[in-house]
Tab-separated table of C-alpha atoms in Angstrom:
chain	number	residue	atom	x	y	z
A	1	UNK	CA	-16.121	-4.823	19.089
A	2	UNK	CA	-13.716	-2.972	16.964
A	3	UNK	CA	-10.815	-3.266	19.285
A	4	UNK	CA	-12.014	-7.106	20.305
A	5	UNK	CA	-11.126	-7.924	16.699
A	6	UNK	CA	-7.475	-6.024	16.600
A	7	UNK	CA	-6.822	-8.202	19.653
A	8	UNK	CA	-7.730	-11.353	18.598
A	9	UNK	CA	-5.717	-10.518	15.130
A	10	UNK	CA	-2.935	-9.386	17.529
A	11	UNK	CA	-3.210	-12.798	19.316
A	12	UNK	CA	-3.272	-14.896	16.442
A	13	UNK	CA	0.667	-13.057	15.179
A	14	UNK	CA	1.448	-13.108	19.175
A	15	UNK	CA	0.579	-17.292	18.370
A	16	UNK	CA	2.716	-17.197	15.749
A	17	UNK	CA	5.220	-15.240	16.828
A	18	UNK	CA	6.408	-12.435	19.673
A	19	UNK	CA	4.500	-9.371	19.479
A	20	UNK	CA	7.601	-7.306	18.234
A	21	UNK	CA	8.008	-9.468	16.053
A	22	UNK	CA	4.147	-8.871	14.736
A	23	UNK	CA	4.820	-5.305	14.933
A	24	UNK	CA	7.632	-5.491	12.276
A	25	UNK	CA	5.777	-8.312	9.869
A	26	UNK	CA	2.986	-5.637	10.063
A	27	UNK	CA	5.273	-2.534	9.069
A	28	UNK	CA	6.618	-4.904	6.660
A	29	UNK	CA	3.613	-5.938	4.544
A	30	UNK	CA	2.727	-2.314	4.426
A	31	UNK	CA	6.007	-1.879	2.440
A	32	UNK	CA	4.823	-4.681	0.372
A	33	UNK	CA	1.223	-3.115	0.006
A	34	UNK	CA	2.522	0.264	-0.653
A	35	UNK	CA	5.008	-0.847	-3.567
A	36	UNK	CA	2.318	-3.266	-4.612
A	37	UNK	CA	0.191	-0.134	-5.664
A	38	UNK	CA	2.983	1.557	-6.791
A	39	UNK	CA	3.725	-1.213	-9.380
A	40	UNK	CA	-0.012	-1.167	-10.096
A	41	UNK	CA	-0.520	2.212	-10.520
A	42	UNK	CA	2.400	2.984	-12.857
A	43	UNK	CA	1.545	-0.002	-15.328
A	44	UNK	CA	-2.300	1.288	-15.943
A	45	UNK	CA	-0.826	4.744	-16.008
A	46	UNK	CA	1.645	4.167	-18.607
A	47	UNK	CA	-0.925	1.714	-20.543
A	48	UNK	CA	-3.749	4.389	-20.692
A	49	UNK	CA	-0.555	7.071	-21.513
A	50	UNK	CA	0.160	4.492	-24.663
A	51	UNK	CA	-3.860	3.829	-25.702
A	52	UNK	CA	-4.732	8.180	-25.654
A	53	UNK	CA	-2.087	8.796	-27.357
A	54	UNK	CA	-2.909	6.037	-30.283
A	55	UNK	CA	-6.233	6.722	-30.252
A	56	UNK	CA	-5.367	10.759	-31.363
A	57	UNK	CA	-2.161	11.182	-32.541
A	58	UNK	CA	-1.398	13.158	-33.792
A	59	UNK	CA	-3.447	15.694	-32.001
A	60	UNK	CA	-1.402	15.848	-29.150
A	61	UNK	CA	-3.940	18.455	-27.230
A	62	UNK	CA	-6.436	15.743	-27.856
A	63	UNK	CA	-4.374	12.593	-26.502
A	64	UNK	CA	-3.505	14.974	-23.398
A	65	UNK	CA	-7.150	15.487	-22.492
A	66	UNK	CA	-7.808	12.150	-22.626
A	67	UNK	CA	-5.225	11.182	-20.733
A	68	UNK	CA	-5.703	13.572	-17.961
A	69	UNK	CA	-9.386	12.879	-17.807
A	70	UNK	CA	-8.442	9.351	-17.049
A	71	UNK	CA	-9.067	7.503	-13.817
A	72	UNK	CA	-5.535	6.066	-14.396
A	73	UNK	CA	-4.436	9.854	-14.379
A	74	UNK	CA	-6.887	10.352	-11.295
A	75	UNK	CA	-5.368	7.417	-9.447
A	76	UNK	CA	-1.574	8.915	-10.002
A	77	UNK	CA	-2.752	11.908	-8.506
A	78	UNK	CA	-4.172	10.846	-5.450
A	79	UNK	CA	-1.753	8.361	-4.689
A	80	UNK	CA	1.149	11.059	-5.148
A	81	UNK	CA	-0.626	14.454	-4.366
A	82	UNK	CA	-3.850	13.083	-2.497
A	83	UNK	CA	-6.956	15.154	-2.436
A	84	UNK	CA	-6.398	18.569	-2.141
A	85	UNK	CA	-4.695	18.242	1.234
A	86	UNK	CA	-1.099	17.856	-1.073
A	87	UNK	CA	0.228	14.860	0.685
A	88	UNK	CA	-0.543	11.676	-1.157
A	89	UNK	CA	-1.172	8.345	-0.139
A	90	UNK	CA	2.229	7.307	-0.823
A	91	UNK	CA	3.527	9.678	1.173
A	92	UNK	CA	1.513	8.992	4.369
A	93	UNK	CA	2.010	5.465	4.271
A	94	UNK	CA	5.988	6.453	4.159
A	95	UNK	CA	5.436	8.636	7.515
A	96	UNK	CA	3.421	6.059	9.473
A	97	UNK	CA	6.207	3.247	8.370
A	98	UNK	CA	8.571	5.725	9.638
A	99	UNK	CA	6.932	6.310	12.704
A	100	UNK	CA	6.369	2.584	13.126
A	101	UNK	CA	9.944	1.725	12.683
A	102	UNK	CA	11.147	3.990	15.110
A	103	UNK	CA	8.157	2.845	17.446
A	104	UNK	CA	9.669	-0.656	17.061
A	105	UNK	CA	13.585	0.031	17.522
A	106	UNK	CA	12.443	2.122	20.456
A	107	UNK	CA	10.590	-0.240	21.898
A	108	UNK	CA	13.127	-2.123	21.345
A	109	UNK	CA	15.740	-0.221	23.034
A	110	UNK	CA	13.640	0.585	26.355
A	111	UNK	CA	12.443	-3.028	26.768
A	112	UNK	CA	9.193	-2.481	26.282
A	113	UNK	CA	6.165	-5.139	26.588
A	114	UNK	CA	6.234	-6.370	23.093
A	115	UNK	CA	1.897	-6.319	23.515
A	116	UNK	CA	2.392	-2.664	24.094
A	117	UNK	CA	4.508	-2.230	21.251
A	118	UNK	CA	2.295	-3.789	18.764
A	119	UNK	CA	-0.888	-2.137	19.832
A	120	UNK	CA	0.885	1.073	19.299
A	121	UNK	CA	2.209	0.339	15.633
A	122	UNK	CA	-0.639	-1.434	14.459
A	123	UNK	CA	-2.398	2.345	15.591
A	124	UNK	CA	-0.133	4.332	13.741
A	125	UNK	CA	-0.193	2.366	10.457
A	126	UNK	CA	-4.026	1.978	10.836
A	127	UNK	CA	-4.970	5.440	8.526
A	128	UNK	CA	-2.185	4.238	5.971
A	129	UNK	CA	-3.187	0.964	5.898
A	130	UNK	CA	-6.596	2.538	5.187
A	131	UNK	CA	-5.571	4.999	2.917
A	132	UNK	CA	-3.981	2.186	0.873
A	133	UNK	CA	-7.079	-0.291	0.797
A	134	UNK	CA	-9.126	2.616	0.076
A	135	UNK	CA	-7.041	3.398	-3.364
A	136	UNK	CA	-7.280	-0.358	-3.965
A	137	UNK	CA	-10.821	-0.234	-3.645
A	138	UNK	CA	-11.699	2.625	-6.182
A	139	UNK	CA	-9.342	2.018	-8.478
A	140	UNK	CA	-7.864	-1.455	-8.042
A	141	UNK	CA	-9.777	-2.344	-11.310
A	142	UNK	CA	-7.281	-0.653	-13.197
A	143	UNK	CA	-4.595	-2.685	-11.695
A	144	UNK	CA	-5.935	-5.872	-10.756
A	145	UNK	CA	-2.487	-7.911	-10.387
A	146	UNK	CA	-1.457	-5.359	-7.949
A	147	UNK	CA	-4.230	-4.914	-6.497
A	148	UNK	CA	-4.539	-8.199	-5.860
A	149	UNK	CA	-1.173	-8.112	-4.473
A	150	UNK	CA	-1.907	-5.258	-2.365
A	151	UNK	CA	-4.752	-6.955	-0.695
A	152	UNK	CA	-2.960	-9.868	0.315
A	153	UNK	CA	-0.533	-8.027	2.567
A	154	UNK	CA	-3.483	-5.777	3.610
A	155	UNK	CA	-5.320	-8.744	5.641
A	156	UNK	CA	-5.707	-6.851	8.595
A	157	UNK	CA	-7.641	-3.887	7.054
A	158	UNK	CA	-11.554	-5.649	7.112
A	159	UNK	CA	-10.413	-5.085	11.233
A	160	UNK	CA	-9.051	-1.686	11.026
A	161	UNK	CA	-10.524	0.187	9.261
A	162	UNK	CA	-14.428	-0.456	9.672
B	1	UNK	CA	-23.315	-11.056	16.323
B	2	UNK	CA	-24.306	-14.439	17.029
B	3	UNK	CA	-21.797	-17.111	18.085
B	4	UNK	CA	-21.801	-18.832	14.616
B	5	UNK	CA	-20.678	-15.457	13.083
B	6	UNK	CA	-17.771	-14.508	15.285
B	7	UNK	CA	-16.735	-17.892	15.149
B	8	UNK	CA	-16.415	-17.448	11.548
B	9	UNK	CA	-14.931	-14.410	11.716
B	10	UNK	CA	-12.544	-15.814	14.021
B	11	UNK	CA	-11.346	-18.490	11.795
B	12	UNK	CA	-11.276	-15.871	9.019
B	13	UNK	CA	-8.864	-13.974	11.135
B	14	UNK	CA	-6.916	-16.619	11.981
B	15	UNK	CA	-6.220	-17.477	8.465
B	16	UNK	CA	-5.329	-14.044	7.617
B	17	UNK	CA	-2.840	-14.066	10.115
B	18	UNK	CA	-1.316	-16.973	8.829
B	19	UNK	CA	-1.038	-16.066	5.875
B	20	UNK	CA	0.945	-12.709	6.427
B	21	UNK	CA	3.064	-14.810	8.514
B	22	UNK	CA	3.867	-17.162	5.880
B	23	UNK	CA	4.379	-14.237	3.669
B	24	UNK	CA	7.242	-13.481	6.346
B	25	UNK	CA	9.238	-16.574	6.788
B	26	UNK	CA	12.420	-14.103	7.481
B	27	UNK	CA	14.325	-13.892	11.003
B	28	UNK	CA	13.640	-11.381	12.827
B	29	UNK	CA	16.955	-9.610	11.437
B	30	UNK	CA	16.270	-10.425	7.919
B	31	UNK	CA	12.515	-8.855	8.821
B	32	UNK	CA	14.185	-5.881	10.015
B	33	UNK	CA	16.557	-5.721	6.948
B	34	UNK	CA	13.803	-6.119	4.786
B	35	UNK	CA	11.901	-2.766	6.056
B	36	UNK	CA	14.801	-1.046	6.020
B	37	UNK	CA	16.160	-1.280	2.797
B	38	UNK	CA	13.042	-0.258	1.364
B	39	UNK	CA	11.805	2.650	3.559
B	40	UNK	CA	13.373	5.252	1.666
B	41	UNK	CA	12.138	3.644	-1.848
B	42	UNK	CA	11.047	6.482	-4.764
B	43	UNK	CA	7.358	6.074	-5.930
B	44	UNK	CA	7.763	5.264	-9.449
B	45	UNK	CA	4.816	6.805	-10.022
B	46	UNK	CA	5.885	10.320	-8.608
B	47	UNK	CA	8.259	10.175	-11.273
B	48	UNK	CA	6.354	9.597	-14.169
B	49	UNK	CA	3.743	11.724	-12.949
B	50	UNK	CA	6.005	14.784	-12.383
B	51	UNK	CA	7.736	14.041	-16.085
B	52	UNK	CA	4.230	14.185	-17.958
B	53	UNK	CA	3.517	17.359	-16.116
B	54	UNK	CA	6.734	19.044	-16.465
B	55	UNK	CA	6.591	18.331	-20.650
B	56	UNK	CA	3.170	16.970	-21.057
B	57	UNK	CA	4.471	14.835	-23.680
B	58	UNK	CA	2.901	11.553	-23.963
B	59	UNK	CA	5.343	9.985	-26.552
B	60	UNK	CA	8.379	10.633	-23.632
B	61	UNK	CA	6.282	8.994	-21.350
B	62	UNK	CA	5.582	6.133	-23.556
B	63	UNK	CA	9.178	5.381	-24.779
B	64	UNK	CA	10.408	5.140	-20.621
């Protein structure tokens, strides 16, 4: 079923457009998603930064506990370090844009069926598309603009990543 | 899954797909250009993150 669905997405951009072309509007929103959550992430971080250190100053040990105990200091974390496996979730979307790029020019280069080609991206930026919609969806509260945001140029996750 | 529901879903789809493509009204070298330029982009995050820990001084943080 799962795959039925990334086909008829994958039909609907082939409709639209050719299917490399698909492949690089897909790497491209991720860009847009990923910098999306960026944006987000930094405002509630530096927001929460600003209210912990009002709320104690000036007991600085005080404002720093605070702060790290936030979910706006969790949310930093993860997205830069990730959980304990020290690559964050910033960083893997990076590698599977980077993978998809050169998937694309290679493609690209060889001739390849532009079906093939999209199949293939839309597989390697499926766990950082993931990745990034899973952020969104535990701490997207904290950032709802970008969140929003986010989610608009994540419209093929509901697909990939059930 | 009855026929009413993947029809839905379909349409659902289908919308989503337009609306990433409208998102992208760029030619394909523009599109290209686009992820590009930005691959190499520095989390602004990482940064901030990675100040506060190096100083843990909220104040520095704040004034950025």
């Amino acid at each position: 079923m799962k795959k039925l669905l990334v086909i008829m997405v994958a039909l609907s951009l082939v409709g639209c457009a050719s299917a490399q072309r698909a492949g690089w509007i897909a790497t491209a929103a991720t860009i847009d998603a990923r910098d999306a959550v960026d944006q987000g992430i930094k405002k509630a971080f530096h927001a929460r930064a600003k209210s912990c250190y009002q709320q104690y100053a000036p007991d600085q040990l005080k404002a720093q506990e605070c702060f790290t105990g936030s979910r706006e200091y969790k949310a930093a974390v993860i997205w830069i370090k990730g959980n304990g496996n020290g690559v964050g979730v910033w960083e893997a979307t990076n590698i599977a844009i980077k993978a998809a790029k050169a998937a694309l020019e290679i493609a690209a280069g060889r001739g390849d069926s532009g079906a093939t080609t999209l199949k293939k991206v839309l597989g390697i930026i499926k766990d950082a598309v993931c990745a990034l919609a899973g952020i969104v969806a535990e701490y997207g509260d904290l950032f709802p603009a970008g969140a929003k945001d986010a989610t608009k140029y994540l419209g093929l996750v509901k697909v990939m990543c059930k | 899954m009855t026929k009413e529901t993947a029809l839905l879903l379909a349409s659902m789809l289908l919308k989503v797909a337009n609306e990433i493509i409208k998102a992208f009204q760029l030619s394909d070298d523009e599109l290209k250009e686009h992820v590009s330029k930005r691959l190499d982009a520095e989390s602004e995050v990482a940064g901030d993150l990675a100040e506060y820990e190096a100083t843990k001084d909220l104040k520095s943080l704040i004034d950025d």
